[in-house]
PDB file of C-alpha atoms in Angstrom:
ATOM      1  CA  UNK A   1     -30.615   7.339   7.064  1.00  0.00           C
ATOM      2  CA  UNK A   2     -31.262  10.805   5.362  1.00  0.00           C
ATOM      3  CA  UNK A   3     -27.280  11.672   6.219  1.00  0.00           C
ATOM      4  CA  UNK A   4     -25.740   8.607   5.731  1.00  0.00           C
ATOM      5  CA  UNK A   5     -24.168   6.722   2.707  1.00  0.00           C
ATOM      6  CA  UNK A   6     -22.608   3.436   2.132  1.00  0.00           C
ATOM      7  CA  UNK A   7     -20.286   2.127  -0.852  1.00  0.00           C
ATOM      8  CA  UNK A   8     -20.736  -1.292  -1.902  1.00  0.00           C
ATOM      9  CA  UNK A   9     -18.187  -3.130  -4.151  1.00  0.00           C
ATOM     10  CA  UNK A  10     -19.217  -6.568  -5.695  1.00  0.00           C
ATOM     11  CA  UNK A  11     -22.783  -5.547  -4.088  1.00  0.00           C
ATOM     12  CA  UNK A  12     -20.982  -6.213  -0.607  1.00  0.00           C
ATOM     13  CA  UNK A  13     -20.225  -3.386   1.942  1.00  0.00           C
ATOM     14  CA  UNK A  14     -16.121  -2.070   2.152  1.00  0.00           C
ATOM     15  CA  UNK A  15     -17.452   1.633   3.980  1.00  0.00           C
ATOM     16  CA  UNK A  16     -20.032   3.921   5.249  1.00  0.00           C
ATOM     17  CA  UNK A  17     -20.042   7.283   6.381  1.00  0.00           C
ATOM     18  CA  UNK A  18     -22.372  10.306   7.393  1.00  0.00           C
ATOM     19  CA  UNK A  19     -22.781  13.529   5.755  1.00  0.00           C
ATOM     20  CA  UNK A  20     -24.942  16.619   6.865  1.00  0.00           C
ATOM     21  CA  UNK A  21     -25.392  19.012   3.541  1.00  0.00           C
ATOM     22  CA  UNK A  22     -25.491  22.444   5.333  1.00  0.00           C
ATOM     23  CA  UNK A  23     -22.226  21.952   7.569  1.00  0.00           C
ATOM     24  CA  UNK A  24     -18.701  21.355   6.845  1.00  0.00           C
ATOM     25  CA  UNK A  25     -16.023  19.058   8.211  1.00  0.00           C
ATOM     26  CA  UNK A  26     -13.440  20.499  10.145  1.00  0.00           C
ATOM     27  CA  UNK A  27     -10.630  18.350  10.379  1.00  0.00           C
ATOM     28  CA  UNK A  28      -8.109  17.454  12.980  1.00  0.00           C
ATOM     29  CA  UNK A  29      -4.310  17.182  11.289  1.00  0.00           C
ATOM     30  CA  UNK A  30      -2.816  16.613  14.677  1.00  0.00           C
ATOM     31  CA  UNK A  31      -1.978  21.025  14.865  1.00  0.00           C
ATOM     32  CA  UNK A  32      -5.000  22.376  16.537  1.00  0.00           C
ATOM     33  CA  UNK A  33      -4.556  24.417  19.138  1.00  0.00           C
ATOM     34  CA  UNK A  34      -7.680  25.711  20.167  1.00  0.00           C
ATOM     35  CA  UNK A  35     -11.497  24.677  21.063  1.00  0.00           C
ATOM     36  CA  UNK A  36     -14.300  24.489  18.852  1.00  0.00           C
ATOM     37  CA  UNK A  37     -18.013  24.470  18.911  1.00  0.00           C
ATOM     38  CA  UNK A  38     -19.377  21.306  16.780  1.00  0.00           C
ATOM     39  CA  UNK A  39     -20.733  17.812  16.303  1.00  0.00           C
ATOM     40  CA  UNK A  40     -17.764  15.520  17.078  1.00  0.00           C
ATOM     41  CA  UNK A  41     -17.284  12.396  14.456  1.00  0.00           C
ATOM     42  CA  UNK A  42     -13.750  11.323  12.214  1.00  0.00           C
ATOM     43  CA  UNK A  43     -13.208  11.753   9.011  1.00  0.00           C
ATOM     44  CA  UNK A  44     -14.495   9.030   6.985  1.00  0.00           C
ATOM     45  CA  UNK A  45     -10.826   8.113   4.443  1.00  0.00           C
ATOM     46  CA  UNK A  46      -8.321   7.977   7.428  1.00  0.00           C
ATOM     47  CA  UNK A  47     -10.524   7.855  10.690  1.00  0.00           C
ATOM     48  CA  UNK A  48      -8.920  11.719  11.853  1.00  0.00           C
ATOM     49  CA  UNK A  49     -10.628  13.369  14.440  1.00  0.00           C
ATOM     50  CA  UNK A  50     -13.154  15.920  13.448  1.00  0.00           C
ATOM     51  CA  UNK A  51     -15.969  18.160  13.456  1.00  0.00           C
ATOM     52  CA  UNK A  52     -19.251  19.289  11.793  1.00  0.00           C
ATOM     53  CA  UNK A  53     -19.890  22.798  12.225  1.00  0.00           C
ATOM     54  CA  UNK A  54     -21.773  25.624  10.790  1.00  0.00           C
ATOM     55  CA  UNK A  55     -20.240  27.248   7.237  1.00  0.00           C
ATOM     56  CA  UNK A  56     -20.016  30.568   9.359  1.00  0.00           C
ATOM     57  CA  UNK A  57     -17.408  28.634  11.898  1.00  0.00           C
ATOM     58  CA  UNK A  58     -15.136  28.168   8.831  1.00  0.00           C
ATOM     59  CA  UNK A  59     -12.445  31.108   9.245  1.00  0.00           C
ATOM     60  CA  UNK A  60     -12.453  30.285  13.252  1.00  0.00           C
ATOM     61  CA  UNK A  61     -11.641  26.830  12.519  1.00  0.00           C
ATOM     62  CA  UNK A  62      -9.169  27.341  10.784  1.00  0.00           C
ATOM     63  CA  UNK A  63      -7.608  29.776  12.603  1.00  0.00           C
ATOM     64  CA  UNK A  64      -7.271  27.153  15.345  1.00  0.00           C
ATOM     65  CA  UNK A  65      -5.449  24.744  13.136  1.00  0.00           C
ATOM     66  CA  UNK A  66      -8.774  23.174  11.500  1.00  0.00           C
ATOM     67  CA  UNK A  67      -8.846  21.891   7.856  1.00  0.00           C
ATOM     68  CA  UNK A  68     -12.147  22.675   6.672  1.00  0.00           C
ATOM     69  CA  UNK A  69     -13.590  20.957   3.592  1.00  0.00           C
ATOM     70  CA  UNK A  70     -17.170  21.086   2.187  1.00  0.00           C
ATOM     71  CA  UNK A  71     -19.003  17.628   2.274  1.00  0.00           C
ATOM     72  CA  UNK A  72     -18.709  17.039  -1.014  1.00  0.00           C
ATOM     73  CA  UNK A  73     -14.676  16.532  -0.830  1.00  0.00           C
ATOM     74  CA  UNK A  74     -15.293  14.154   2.298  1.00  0.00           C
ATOM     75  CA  UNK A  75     -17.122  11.591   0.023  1.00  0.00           C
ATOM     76  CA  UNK A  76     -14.908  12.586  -2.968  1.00  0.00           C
ATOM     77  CA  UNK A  77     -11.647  11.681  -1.098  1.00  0.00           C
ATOM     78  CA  UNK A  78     -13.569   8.538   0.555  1.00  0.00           C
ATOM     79  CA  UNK A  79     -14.138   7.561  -2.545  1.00  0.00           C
ATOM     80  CA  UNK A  80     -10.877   7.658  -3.650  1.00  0.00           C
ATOM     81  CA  UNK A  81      -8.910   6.133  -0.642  1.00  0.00           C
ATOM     82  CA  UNK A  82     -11.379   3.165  -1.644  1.00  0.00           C
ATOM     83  CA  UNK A  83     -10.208   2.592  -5.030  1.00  0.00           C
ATOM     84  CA  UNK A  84      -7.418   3.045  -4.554  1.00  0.00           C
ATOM     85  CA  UNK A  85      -6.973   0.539  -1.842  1.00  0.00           C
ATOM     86  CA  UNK A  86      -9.434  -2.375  -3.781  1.00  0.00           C
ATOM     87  CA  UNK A  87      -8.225  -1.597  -7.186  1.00  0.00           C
ATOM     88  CA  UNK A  88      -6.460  -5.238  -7.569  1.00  0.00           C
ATOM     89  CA  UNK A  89      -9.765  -6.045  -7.081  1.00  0.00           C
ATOM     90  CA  UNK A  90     -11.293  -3.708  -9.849  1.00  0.00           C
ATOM     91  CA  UNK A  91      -8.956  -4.760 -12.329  1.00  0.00           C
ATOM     92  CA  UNK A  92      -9.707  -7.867 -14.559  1.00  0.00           C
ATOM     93  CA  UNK A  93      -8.730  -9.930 -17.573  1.00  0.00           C
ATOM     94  CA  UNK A  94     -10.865  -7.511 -19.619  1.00  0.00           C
ATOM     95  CA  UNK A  95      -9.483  -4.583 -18.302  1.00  0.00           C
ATOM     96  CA  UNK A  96      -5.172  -6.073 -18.913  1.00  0.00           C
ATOM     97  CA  UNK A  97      -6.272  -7.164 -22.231  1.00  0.00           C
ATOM     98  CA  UNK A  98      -7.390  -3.473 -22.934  1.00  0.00           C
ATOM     99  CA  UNK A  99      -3.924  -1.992 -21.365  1.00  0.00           C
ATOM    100  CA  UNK A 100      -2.007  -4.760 -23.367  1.00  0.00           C
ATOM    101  CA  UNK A 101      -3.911  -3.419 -26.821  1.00  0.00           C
ATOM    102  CA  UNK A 102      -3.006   0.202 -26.235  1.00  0.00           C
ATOM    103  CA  UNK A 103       0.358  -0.946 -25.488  1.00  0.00           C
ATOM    104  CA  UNK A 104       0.604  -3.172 -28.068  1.00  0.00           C
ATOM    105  CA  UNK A 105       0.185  -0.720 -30.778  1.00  0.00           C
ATOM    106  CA  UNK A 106       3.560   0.868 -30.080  1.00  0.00           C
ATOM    107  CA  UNK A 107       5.393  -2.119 -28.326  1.00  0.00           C
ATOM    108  CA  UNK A 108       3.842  -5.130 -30.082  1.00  0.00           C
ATOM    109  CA  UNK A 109       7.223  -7.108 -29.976  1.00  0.00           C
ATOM    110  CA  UNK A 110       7.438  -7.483 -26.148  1.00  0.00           C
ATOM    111  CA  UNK A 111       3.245  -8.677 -26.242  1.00  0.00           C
ATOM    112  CA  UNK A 112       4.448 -11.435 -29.410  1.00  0.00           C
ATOM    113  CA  UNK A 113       7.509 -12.369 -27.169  1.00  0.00           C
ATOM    114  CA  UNK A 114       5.378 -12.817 -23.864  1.00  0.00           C
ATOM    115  CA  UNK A 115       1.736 -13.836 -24.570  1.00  0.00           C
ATOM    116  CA  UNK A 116       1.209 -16.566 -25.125  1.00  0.00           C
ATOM    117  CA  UNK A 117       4.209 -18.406 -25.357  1.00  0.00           C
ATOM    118  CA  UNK A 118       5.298 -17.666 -22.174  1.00  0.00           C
ATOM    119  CA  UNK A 119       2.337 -16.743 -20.259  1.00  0.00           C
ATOM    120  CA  UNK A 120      -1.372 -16.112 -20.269  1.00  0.00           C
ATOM    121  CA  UNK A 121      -3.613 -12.722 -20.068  1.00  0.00           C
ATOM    122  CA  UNK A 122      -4.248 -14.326 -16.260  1.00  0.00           C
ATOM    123  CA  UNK A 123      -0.909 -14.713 -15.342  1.00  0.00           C
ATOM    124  CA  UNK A 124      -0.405 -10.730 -15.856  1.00  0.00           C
ATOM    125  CA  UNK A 125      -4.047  -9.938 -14.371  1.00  0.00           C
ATOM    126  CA  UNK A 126      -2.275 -12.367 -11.336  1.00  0.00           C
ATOM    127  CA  UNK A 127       0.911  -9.676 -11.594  1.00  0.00           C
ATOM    128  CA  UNK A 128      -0.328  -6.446 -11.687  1.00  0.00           C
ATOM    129  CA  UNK A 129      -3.482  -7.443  -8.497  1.00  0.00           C
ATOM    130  CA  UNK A 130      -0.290  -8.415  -6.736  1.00  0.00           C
ATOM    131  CA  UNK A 131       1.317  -5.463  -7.123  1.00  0.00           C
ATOM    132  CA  UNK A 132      -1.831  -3.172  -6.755  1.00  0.00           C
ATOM    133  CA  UNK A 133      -2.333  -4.702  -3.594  1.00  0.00           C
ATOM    134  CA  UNK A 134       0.556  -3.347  -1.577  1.00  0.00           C
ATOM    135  CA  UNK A 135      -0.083  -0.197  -3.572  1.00  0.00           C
ATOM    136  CA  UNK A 136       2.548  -0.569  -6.154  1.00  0.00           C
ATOM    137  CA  UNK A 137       1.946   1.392  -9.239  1.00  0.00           C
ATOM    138  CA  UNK A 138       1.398  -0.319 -12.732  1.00  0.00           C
ATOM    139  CA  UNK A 139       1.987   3.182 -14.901  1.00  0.00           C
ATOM    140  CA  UNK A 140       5.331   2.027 -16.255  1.00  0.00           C
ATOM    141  CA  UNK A 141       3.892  -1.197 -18.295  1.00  0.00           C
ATOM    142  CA  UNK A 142       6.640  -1.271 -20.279  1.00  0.00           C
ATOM    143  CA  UNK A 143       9.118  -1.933 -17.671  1.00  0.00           C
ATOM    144  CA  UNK A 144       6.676  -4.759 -15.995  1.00  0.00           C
ATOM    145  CA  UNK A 145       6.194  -6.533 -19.505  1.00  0.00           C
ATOM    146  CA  UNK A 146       9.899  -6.500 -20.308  1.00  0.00           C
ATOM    147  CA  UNK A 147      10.924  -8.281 -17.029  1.00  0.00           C
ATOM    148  CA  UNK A 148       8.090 -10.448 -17.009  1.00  0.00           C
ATOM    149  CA  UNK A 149       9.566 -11.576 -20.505  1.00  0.00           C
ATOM    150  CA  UNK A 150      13.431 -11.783 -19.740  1.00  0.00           C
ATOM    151  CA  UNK A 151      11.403 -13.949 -16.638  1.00  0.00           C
ATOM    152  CA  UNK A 152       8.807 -15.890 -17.923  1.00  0.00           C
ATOM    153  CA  UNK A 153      11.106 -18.437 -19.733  1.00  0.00           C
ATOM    154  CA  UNK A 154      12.013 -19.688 -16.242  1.00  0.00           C
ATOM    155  CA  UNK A 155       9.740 -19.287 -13.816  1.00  0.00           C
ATOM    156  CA  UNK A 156       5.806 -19.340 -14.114  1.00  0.00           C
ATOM    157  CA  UNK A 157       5.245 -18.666 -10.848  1.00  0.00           C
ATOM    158  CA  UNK A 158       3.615 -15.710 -10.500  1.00  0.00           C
ATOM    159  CA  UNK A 159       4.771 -14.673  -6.894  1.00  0.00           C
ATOM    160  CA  UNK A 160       8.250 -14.853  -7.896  1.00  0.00           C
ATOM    161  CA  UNK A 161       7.856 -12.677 -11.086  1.00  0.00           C
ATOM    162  CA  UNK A 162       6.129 -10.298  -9.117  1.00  0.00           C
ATOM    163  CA  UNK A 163       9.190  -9.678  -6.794  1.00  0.00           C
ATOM    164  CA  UNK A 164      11.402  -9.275 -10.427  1.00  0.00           C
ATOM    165  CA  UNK A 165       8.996  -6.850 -11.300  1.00  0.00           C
ATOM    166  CA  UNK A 166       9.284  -4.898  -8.116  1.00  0.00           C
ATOM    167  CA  UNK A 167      13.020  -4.826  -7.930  1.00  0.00           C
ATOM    168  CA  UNK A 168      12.444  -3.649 -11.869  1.00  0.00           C
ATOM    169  CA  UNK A 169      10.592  -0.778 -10.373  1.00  0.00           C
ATOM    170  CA  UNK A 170      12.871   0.278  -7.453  1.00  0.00           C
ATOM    171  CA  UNK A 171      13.126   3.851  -8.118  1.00  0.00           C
ATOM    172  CA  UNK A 172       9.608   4.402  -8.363  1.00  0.00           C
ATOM    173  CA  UNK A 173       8.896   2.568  -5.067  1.00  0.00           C
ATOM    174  CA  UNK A 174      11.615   4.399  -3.771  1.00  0.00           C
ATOM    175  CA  UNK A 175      10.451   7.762  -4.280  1.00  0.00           C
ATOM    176  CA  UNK A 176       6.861   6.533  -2.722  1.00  0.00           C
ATOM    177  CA  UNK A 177       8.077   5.795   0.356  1.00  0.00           C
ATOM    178  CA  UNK A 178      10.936   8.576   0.701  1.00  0.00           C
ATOM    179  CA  UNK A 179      10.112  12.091   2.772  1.00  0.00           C
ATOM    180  CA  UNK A 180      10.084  15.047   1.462  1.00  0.00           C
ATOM    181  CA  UNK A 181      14.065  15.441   1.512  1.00  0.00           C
ATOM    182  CA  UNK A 182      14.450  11.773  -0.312  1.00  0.00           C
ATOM    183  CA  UNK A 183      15.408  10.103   2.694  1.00  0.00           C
ATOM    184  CA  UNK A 184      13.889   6.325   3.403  1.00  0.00           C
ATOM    185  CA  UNK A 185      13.033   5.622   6.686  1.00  0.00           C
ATOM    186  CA  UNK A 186      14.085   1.700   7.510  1.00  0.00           C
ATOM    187  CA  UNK A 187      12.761  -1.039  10.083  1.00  0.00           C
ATOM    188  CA  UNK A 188      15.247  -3.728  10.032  1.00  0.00           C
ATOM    189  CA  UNK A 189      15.347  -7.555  11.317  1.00  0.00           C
ATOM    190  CA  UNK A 190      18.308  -8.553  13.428  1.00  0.00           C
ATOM    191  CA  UNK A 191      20.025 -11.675  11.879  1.00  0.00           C
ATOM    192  CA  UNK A 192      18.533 -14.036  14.361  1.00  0.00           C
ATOM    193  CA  UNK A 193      15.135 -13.031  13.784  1.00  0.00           C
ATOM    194  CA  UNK A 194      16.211 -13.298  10.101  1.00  0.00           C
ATOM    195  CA  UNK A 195      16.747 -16.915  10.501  1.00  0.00           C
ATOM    196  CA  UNK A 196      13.850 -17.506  12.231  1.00  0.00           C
ATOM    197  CA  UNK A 197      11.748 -16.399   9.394  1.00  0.00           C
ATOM    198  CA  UNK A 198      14.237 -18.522   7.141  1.00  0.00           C
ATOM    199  CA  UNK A 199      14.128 -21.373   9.000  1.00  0.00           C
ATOM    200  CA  UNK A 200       9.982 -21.018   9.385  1.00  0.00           C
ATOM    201  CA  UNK A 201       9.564 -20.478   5.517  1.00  0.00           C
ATOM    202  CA  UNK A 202       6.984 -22.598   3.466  1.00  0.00           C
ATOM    203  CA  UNK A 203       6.396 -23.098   0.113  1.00  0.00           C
ATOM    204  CA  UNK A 204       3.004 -20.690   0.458  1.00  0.00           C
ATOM    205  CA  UNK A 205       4.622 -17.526   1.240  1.00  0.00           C
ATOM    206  CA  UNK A 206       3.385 -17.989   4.637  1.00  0.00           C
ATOM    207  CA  UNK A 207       5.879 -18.337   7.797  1.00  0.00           C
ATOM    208  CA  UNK A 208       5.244 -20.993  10.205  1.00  0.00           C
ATOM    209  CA  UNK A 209       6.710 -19.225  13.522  1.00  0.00           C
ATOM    210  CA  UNK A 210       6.114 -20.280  17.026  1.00  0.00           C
ATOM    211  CA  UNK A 211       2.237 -18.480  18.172  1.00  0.00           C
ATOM    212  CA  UNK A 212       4.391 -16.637  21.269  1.00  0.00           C
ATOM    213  CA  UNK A 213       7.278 -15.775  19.076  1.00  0.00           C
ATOM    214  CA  UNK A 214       5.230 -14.647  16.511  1.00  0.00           C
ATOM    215  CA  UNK A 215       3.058 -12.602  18.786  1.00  0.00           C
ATOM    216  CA  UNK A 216       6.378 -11.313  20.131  1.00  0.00           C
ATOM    217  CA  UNK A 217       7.629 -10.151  16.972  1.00  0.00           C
ATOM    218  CA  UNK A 218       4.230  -8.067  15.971  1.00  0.00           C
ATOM    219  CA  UNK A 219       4.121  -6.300  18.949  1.00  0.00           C
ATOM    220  CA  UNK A 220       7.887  -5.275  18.778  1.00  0.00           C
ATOM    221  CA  UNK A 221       6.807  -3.884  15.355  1.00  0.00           C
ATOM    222  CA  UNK A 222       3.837  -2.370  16.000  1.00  0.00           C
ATOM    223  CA  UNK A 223       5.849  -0.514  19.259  1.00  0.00           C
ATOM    224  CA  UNK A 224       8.962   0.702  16.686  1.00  0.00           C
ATOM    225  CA  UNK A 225       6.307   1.783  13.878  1.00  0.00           C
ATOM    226  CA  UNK A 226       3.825   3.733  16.637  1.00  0.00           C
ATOM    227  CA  UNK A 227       6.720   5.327  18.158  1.00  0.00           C
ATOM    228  CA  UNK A 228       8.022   6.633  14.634  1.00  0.00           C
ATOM    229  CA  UNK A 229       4.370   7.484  13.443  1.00  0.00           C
ATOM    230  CA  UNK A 230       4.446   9.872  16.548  1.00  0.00           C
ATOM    231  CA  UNK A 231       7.105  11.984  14.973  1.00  0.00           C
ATOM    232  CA  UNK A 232       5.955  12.250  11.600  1.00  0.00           C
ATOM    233  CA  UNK A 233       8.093   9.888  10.268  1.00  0.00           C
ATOM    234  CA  UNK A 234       6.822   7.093   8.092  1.00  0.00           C
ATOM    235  CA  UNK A 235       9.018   4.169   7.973  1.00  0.00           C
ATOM    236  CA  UNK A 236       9.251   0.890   6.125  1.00  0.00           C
ATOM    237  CA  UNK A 237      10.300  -2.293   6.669  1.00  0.00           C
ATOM    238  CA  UNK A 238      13.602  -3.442   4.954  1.00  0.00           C
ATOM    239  CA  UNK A 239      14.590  -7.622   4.655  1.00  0.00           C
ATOM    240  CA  UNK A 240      16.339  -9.284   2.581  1.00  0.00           C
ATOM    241  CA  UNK A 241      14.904 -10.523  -1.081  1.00  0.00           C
ATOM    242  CA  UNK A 242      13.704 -14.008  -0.270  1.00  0.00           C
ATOM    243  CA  UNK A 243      11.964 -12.624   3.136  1.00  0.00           C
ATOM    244  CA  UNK A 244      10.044  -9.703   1.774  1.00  0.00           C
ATOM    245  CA  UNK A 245       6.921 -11.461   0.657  1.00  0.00           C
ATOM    246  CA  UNK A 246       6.987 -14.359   4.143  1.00  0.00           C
ATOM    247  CA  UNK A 247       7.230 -10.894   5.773  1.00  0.00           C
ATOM    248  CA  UNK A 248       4.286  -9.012   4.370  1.00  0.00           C
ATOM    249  CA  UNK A 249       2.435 -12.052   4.835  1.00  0.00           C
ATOM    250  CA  UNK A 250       3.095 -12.694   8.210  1.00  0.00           C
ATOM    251  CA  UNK A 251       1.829  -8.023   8.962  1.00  0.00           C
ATOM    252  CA  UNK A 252      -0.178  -7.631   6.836  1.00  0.00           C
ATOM    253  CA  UNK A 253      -3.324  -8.322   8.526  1.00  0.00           C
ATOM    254  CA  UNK A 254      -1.859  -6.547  11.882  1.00  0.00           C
ATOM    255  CA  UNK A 255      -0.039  -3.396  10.464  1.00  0.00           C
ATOM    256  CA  UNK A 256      -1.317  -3.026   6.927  1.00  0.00           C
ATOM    257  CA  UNK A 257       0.180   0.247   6.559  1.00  0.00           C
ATOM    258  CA  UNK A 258       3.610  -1.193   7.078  1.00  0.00           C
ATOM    259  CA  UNK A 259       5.089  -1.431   3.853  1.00  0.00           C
ATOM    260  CA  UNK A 260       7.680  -4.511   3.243  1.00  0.00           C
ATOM    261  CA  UNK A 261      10.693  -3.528   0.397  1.00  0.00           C
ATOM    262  CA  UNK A 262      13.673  -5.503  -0.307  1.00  0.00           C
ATOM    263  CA  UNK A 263      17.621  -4.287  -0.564  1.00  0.00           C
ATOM    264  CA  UNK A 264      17.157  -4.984  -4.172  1.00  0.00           C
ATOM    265  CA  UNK A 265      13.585  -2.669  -4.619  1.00  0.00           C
ATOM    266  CA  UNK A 266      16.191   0.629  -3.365  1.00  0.00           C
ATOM    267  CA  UNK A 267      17.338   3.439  -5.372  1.00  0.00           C
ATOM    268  CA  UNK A 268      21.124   3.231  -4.824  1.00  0.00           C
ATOM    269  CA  UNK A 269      21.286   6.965  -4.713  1.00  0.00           C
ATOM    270  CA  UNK A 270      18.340   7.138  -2.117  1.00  0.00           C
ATOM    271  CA  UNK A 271      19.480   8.160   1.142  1.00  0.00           C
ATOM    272  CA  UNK A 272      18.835   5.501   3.858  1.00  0.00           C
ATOM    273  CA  UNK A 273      17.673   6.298   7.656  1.00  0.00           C
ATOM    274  CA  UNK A 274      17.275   3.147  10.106  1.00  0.00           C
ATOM    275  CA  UNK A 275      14.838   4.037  12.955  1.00  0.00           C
ATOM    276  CA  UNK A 276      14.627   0.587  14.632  1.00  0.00           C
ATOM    277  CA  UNK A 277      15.286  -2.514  14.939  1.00  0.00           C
ATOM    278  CA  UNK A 278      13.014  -6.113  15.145  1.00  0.00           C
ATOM    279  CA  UNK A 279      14.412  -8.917  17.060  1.00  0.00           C
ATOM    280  CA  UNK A 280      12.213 -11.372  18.893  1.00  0.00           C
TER     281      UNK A 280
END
C-alpha cells in the first residue's frame, strides 16, 4: 500500500511497517499520563505503543509524556534495530578478509601466526557471526585475533573459541549489560538445576531436558525476567562457563532478549546485583 513499506534481506521478508508522510509518531515510553487524540498503531523497532497524529498535536503530546518523532526517524531507527540484529548474517568471508587487510597492515604478525596455519578466513567469519548474534561487539579485533591465536593451536572448534573470545572481551560485555550506575543485574541457576543442564548436555550445544521440566524451567524464567522488566531493570542470566552456550540454546528461541554471560565474561570490578533465582 501507498503507506506501507517492507525490508527484505536475502530477497526474503525480516519486517514491515506503515508510515503516513504528513503525521508524526507519538510514542508511548511507559510515562504518559494523559489522553490523546490519534490513530492508534506501535512503533515499528520495539513494538511500543503509539500514535499518529497531526504535526500541530506535537507540543500536547509531549506534554503528556509522548515522544514524538517525524516518520522519517521511525524507518531510520527500524532500519537500524534490523541490522543490527541480522548483521552475523550481513557479514561474509569477503567482508573478514577486508577487516583482516586493514588490520593486517599494522598487526600483520598475529594474521601470519593465525591464518592459515591455524585456521581459515571461515573459521573467523564462523567467530565473529557467533558473536554478532547474541549482539557481541567485534570493534576490538585485535583482542579476538590474539586469543583466537594463543587458541587455535588446540582447539578448532569454533564454538569453543568463541567462548575464549568472549571471556577475552569481559569488560566490554560488561559495560553492555550494566545500568547506568555500573551495576549488573544477575539471574542465577540453583545447583540442582545446574546439574540438570550438566547431566542433559550433548555434544551439539543443545540440552536434552525432560519436555515438562524443560517447560518448567522457561516459564520460571520468563516469570523472574517479566517481573524485573516491570521495574526497569534489565537483567541477565549468569551460569557457569561450560553451561553458558547449552543455556542460550535451550532460551533463545523463548526469551531472546535474555542475555546468557559466564562468571568468567565479568569485570571483576563490576558491581553484581542478583534479582532471582531459576530452579525447576
Amino acid at each position: 500500500q501507498p503507506s506501507e513499506y517492507r525490508l527484505l534481506l536475502k530477497g526474503e521478508l525480516v519486517a514491515q511497517g506503515e508510515l503516513l508522510a504528513n503525521k508524526l509518531l507519538a510514542i508511548d515510553p511507559g510515562v504518559v499520563h494523559a489522553d490523546l487524540d490519534g490513530i492508534p498503531t506501535h512503533e515499528p523497532a520495539f513494538g511500543l505503543p503509539a500514535l499518529w497524529v497531526a504535526p500541530e498535536q506535537r507540543d500536547e503530546a509531549e506534554l503528556a509524556g509522548y515522544t514524538v518523532v517525524e516518520p522519517s526517524a521511525v524507518l531510520a531507527t527500524h532500519l537500524a534495530e534490523l541490522l543490527r540484529q541480522h548483521a552475523y548474517e550481513l557479514l561474509g568471508r569477503q567482508e573478514v578478509q577486508e577487516l583482516l587487510d586493514l588490520f593486517g597492515e599494522s598487526n600483520s604478525k598475529v594474521i601470519e601466526e593465525l591464518i592459515p596455519q591455524h585456521l581459515t578466513v571461515g573459521d573467523v567469519v564462523k567467530v565473529l557471526r557467533q558473536l554478532l548474534q547474541e549482539q557481541i561487539s567485534v570493534r576490538d579485533l585485535r583482542t579476538i585475533l590474539e586469543i583466537l591465536a594463543d587458541h587455535a593451536p588446540h582447539t578448532k572448534d569454533t564454538s569453543i573459541l568463541t567462548e575464549f573470545v568472549r571471556q577475552g572481551l569481559g569488560r566490554s560485555i560488561t559495560r553492555k549489560y550494566a545500568d547506568e550506575d555500573g551495576v549488573l543485574h544477575v539471574l542465577t541457576l540453583d545447583q540442582s538445576t545446574e546439574m540438570l543442564f550438566r547431566r542433559g548436555q550433548t555434544p551439539h550445544g543443545s540440552p536434552a531436558l525432560d519436555p515438562n521440566i524443560a517447560q518448567n524451567l522457561l516459564s520460571n524464567i520468563e516469570q523472574i525476567y517479566a517481573a524485573a522488566a516491570a521495574t526497569d531493570t534489565v537483567p541477565v542470566l549468569l551460569t557457569a562457563p561450560d553451561l553458558r552456550r547449552q543455556l542460550r540454546t535451550f532460551i533463545e528461541r523463548f526469551i531472546p532478549n535474555l542475555a546468557v554471560l559466564s562468571y568468567k565474561e565479568i569485570d571483576p570490578r563490576a558491581e553484581i546485583r542478583a534479582v532471582g533465582a531459576i530452579r525447576v
